[in-house]
Short mmCIF file of C-alpha atoms in Angstrom, two decimals:
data_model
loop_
_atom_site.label_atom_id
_atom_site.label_comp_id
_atom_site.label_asym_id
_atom_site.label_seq_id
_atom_site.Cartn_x
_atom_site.Cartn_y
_atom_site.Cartn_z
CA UNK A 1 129.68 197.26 116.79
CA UNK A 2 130.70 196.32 113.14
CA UNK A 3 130.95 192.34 112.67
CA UNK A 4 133.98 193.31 111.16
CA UNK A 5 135.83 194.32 113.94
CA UNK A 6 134.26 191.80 116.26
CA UNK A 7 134.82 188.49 114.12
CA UNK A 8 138.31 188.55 115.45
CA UNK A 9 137.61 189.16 119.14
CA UNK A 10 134.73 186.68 118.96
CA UNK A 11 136.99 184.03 117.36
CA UNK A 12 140.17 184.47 119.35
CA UNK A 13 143.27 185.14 118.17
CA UNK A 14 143.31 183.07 114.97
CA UNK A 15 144.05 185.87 112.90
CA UNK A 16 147.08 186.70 115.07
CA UNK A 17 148.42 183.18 114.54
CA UNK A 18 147.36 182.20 111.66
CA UNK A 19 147.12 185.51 109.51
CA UNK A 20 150.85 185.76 107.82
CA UNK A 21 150.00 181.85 106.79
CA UNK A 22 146.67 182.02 105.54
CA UNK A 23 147.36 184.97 103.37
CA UNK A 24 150.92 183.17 101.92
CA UNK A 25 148.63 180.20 101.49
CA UNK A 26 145.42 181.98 99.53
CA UNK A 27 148.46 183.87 97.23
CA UNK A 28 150.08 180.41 96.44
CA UNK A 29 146.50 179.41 95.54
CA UNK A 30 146.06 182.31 93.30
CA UNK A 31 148.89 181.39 91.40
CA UNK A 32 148.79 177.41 91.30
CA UNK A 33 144.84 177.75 90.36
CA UNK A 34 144.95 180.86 88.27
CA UNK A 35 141.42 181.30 86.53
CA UNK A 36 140.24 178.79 88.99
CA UNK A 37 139.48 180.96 91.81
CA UNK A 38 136.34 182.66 91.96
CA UNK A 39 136.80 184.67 95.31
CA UNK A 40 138.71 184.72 97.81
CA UNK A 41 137.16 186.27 101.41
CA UNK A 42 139.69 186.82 104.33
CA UNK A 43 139.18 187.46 107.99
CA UNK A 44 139.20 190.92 108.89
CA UNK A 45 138.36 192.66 105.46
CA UNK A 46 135.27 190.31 105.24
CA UNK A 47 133.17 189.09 108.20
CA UNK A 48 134.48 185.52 108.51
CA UNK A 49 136.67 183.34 110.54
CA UNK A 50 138.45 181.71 108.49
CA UNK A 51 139.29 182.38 105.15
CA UNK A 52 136.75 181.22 102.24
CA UNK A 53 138.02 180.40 99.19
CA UNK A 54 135.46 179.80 96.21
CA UNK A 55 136.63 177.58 93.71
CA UNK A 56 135.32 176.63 90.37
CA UNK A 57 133.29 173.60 90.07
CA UNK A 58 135.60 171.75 87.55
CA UNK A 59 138.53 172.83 89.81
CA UNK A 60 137.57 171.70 93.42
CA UNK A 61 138.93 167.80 93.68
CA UNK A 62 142.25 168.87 92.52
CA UNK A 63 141.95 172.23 94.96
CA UNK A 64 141.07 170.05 97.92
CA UNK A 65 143.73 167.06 97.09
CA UNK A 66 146.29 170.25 96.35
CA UNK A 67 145.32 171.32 99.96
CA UNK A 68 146.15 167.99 101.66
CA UNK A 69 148.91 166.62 100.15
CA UNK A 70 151.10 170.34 99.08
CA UNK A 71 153.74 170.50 101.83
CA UNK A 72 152.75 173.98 103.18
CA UNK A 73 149.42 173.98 103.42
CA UNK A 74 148.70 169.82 105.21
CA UNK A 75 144.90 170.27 105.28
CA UNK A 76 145.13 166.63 106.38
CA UNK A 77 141.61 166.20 107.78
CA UNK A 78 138.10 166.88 106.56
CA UNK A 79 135.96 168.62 109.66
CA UNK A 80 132.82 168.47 107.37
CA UNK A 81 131.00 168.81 104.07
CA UNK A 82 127.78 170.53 104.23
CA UNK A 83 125.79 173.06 101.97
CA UNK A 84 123.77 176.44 102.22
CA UNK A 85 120.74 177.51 100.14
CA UNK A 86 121.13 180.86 98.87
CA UNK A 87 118.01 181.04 96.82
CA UNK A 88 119.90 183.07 94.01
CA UNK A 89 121.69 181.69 91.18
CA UNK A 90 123.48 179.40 91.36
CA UNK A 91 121.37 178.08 93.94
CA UNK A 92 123.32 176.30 96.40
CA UNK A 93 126.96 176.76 97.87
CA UNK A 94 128.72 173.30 98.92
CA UNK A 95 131.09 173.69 101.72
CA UNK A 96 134.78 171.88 102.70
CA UNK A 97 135.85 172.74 106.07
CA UNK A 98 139.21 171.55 106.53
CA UNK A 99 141.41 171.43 109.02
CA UNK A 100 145.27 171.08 109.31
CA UNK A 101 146.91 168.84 111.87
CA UNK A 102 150.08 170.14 111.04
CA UNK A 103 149.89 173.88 111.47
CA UNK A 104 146.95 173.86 113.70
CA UNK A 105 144.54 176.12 111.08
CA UNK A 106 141.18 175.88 109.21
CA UNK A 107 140.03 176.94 105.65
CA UNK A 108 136.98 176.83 103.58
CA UNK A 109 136.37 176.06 100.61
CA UNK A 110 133.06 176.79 98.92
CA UNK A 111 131.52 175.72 95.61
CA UNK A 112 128.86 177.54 94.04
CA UNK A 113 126.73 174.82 92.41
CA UNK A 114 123.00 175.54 90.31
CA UNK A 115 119.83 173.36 91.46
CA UNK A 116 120.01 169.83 89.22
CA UNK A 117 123.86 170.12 89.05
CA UNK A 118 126.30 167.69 89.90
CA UNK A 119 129.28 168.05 92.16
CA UNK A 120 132.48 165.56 92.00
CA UNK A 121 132.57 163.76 94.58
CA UNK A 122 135.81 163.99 96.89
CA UNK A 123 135.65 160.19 97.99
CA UNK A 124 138.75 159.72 96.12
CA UNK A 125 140.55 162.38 98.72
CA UNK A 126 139.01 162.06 101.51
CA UNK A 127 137.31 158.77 102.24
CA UNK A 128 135.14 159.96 105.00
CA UNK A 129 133.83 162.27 102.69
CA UNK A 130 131.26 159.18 101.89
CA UNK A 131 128.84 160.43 104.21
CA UNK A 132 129.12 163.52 104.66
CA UNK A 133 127.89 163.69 100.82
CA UNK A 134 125.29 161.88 101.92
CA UNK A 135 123.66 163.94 104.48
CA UNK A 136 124.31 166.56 102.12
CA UNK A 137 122.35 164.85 98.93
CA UNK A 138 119.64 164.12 102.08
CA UNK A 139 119.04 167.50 103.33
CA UNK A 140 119.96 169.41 100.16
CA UNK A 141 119.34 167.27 97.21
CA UNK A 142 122.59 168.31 95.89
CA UNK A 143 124.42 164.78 93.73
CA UNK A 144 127.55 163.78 93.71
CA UNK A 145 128.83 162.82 90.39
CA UNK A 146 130.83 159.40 91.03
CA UNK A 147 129.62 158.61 94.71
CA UNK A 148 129.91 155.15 95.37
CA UNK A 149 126.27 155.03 97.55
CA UNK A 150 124.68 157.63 97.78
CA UNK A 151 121.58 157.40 98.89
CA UNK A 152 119.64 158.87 102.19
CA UNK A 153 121.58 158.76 105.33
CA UNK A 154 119.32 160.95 108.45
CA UNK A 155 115.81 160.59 106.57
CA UNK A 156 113.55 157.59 106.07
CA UNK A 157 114.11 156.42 102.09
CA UNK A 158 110.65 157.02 101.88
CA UNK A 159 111.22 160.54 102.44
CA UNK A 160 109.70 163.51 99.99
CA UNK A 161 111.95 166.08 99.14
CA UNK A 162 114.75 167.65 100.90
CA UNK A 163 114.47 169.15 104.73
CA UNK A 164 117.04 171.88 104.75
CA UNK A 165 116.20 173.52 101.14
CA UNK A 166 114.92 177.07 102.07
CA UNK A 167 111.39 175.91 100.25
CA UNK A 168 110.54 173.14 102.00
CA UNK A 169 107.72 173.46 104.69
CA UNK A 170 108.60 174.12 108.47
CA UNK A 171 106.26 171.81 109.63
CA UNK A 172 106.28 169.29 106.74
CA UNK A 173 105.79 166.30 108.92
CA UNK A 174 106.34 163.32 107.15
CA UNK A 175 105.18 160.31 109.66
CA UNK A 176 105.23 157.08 108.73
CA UNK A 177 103.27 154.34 110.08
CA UNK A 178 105.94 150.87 109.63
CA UNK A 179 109.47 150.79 109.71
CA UNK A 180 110.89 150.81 106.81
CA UNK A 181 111.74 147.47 105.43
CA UNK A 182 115.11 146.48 105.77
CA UNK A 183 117.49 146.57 102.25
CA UNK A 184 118.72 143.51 101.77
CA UNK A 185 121.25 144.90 99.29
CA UNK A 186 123.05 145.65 102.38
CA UNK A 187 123.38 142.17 103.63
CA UNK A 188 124.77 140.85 101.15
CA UNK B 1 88.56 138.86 159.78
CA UNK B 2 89.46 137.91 163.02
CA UNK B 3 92.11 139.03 164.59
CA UNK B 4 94.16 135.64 164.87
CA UNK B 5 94.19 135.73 161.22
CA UNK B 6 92.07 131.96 161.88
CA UNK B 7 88.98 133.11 159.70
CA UNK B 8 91.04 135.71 157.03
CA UNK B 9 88.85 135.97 154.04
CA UNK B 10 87.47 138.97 152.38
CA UNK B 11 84.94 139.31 149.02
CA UNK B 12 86.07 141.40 146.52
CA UNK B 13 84.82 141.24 142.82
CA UNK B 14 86.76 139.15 140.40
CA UNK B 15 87.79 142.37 138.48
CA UNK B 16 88.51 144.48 141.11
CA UNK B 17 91.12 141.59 142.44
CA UNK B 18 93.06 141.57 139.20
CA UNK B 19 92.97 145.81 139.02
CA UNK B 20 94.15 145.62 141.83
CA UNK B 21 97.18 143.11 141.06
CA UNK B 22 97.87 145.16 138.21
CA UNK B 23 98.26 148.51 139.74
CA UNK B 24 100.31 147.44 142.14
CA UNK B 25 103.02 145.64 139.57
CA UNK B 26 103.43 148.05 136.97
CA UNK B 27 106.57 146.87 134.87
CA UNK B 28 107.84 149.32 133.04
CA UNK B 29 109.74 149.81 129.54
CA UNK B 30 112.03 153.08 130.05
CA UNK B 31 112.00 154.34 126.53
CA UNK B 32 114.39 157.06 127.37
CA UNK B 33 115.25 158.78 123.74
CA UNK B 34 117.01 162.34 125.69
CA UNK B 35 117.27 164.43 128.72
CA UNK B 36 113.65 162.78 130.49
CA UNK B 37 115.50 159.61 130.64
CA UNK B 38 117.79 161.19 133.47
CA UNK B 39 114.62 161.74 135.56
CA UNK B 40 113.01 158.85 135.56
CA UNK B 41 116.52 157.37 136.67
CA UNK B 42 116.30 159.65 139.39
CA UNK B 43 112.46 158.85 140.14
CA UNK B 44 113.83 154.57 140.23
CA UNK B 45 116.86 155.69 142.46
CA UNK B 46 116.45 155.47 146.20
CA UNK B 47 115.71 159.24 146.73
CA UNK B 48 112.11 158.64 145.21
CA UNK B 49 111.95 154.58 145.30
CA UNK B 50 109.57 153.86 142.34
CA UNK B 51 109.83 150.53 143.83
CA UNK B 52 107.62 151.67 146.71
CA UNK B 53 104.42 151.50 143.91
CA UNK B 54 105.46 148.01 143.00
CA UNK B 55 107.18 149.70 139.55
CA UNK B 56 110.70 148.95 139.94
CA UNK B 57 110.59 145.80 138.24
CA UNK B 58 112.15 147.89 134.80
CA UNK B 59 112.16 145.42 131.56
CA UNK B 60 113.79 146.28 128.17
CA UNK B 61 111.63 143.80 126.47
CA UNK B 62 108.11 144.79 125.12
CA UNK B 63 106.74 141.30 126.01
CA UNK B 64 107.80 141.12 129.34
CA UNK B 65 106.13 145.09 130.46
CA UNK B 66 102.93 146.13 130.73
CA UNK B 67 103.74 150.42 131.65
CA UNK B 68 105.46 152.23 128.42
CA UNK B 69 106.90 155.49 129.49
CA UNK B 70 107.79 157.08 126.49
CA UNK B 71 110.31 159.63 128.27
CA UNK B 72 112.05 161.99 125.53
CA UNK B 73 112.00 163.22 122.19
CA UNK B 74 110.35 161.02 119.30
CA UNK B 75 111.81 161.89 116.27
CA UNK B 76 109.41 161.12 112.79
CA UNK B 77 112.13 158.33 112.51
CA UNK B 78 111.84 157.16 116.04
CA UNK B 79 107.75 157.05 115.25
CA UNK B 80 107.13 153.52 114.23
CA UNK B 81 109.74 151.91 116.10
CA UNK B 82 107.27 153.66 119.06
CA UNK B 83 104.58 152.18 117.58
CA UNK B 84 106.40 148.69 116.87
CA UNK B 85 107.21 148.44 120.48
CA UNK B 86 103.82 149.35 121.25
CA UNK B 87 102.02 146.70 119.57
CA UNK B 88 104.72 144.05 120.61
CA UNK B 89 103.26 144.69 124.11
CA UNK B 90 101.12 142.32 125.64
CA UNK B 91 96.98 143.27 126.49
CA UNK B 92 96.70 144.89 129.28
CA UNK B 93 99.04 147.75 128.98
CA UNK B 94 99.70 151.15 129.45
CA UNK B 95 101.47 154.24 128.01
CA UNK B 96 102.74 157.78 130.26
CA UNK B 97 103.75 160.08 127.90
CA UNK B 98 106.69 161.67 129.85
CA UNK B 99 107.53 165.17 129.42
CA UNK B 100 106.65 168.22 127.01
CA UNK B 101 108.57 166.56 123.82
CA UNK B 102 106.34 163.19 124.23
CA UNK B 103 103.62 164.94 124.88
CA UNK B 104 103.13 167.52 122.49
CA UNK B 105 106.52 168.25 120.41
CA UNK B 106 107.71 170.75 123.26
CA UNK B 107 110.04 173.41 121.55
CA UNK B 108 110.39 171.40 118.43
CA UNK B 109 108.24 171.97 116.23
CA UNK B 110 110.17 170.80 112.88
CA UNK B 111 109.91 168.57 110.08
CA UNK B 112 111.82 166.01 112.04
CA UNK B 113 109.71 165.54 115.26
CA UNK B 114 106.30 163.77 116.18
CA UNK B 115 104.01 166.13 117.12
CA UNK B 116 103.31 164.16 120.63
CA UNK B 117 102.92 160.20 120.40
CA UNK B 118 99.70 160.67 121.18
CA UNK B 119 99.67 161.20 117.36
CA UNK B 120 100.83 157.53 117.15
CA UNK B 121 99.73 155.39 120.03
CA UNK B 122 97.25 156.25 122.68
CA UNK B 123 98.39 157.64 125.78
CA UNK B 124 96.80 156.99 129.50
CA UNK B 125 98.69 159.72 131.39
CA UNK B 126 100.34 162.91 130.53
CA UNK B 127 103.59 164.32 132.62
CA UNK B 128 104.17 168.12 132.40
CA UNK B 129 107.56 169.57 132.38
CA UNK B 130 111.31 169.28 130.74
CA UNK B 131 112.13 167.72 132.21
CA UNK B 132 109.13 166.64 134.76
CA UNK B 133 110.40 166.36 138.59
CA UNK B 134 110.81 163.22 139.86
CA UNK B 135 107.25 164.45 142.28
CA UNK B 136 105.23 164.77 139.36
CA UNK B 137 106.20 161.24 138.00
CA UNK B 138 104.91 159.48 140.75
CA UNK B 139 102.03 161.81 140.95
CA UNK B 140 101.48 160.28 137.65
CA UNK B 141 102.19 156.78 138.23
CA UNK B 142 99.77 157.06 141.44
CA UNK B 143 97.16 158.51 138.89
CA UNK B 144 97.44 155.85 136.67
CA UNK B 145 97.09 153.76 139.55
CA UNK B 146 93.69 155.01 140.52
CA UNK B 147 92.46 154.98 136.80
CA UNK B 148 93.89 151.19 136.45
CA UNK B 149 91.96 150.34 139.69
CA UNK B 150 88.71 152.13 138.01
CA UNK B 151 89.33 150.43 134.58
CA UNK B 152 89.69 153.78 133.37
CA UNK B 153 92.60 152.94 130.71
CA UNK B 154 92.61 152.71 126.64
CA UNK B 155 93.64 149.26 127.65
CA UNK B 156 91.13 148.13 129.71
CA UNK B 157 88.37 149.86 128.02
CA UNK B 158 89.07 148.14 124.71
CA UNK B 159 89.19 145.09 126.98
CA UNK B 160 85.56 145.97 127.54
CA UNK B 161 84.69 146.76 124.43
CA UNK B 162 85.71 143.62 123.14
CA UNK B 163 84.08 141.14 126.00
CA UNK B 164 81.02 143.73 125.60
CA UNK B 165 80.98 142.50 121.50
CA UNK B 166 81.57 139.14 122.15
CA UNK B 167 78.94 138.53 124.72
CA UNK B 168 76.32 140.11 122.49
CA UNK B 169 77.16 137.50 119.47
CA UNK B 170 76.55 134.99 121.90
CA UNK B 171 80.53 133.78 122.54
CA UNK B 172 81.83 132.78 125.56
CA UNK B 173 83.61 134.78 127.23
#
């Protein structure tokens, strides 16, 4: 079967519901963010969910504070930040699932983003977007330009690269034979 | 020994005595990190009765247990907090590896997981299985039982080792 017909059945009838919205929604984007929006990749012509919207570096605060505030669109809550490792150029693709209280819908937005480049950080919209940065500068290396901590969150500090980049070893095992000592930075 | 009980003594070595205490009052630290932690609840519940080999006595404090049973998953970050807890234990003690993730890794073999803690602190007795049946954890407790009795242990044979050094520089033991 093509995944293009069976994304739908697998995932329900979102497209049903949600379909007339999303594609109002991704048009309003168009125009708001003209120039901004790099590609745009909707259920049912693409194999995908949800719709995936990839926006410009420079653009993607404002896109993701447009998203929760515009009346219309109330992407109030942040599922999840994470990343993939495409191994082309631009290397890695940062990802904002979002979902909306309000109308009962998800998008995704995706930022294509080169190895040793900085991302904004989206602290300033979404405050829980703290950690989820940092699991994503832990397993990725990816940085957050303006993070307020961001340092390692799931691996020891003393830690040697990043686990989820496509080139690190399966079976790097990094053991080590103390606990790490305990930051007193964070006492304080 | 008569039968009144009026002359009840027996002669045992010194040795055997204490192997003998110790077998028989195994205290053990559950460190249940996933799914094996279920099991050995349901090896200490009344269906199996761990308490009928004197090892129901469970203590979440490394001083106060002598049997480690390192039941689940040990992650590389988990891996010396293991060995912390080990070495907070007091001489003699023992360690049952419980389960194919303690043991070896089981299915995960990933950056993230310990390879077995064998790899980190040594290990007396080995259960199969994920998770093992509650059967083959007192199959291993009664194992460990026999070995303890036999001074058969990493514990007790460092014991040794270390009375067998002393005694030939001419200490006291």
């Amino acid at each position: 079967m093509d995944i293009r017909t069976a994304v739908p059945t697998i995932y329900g009838d979102e497209w049903t519901r949600f379909g007339e919205t999303w594609k109002s929604q991704v048009q309003q984007l168009r125009e708001r963010f003209h120039g901004q929006i790099e590609d745009v990749r909707m259920p049912q012509e693409q194999p995908t969910d949800v719709p995936i919207v990839y926006v410009k570096k420079s653009a993607v605060i404002e896109v993701l504070g447009y998203l929760k505030a515009e009346p219309g669109f109330d992407y109030d809550f942040l599922a999840d930040i994470t990343a993939t490792d495409e191994e082309v150029d631009p290397r890695f693709e940062v990802v904002y699932n979002l979902y909306s209280t309000v109308k009962k819908c998800r998008i995704r937005i995706k930022v294509r983003v080169a190895e040793n480049e900085d991302v904004p950080t989206a602290v300033g919209v979404w405050a829980g977007a703290n950690w989820a940065e940092r699991e994503v500068y832990d397993m990725f290396g990816v940085k957050f330009a303006g993070h307020p901590d961001l340092r390692r969150i799931l691996m020891d500090y003393r830690w040697v690269g990043h686990p989820l980049r496509k080139d690190y070893p399966l079976r790097g095992y990094q053991i080590f034979p103390t606990t790490a000592p305990i930051d007193t930075d964070l006492l304080k | 020994m008569s039968k009144d009980g009026s002359t009840s003594f027996l002669t045992t070595r010194l040795e055997d005595f204490i192997s003998w205490g110790r077998k028989n009052a195994l205290w053990p630290l559950p460190f249940g990190t996933s799914c094996c932690g279920i099991e050995m609840m349901a090896t200490l519940c009344s269906d199996y009765d761990m308490a009928r080999f004197g090892a129901e006595a469970i203590r979440f404090s490394p001083r106060q247990a002598d049997l480690l049973i390192v039941a689940g998953i040990v992650n590389a970050k988990m891996a010396p907090v293991l060995k912390n807890i080990y070495d907070q234990m007091a001489d003699p003690k023992w360690v049952m590896s419980f389960g194919a993730c303690a043991s070896s890794g089981g299915i995960f073999n990933v950056y993230s997981v310990t390879q077995g803690i064998d790899t980190i602190i040594p290990v007396d007795i080995y259960v199969p299985g994920c998770p093992p049946a509650p059967e083959g954890v007192i199959h291993a407790l009664m194992r460990l039982q026999e070995r303890i009795a036999a001074g058969d242990t990493h514990s007790q044979r460092r014991e040794a080792a270390q009375k067998r050094g002393a005694t030939q520089k001419g200490a006291r033991v």
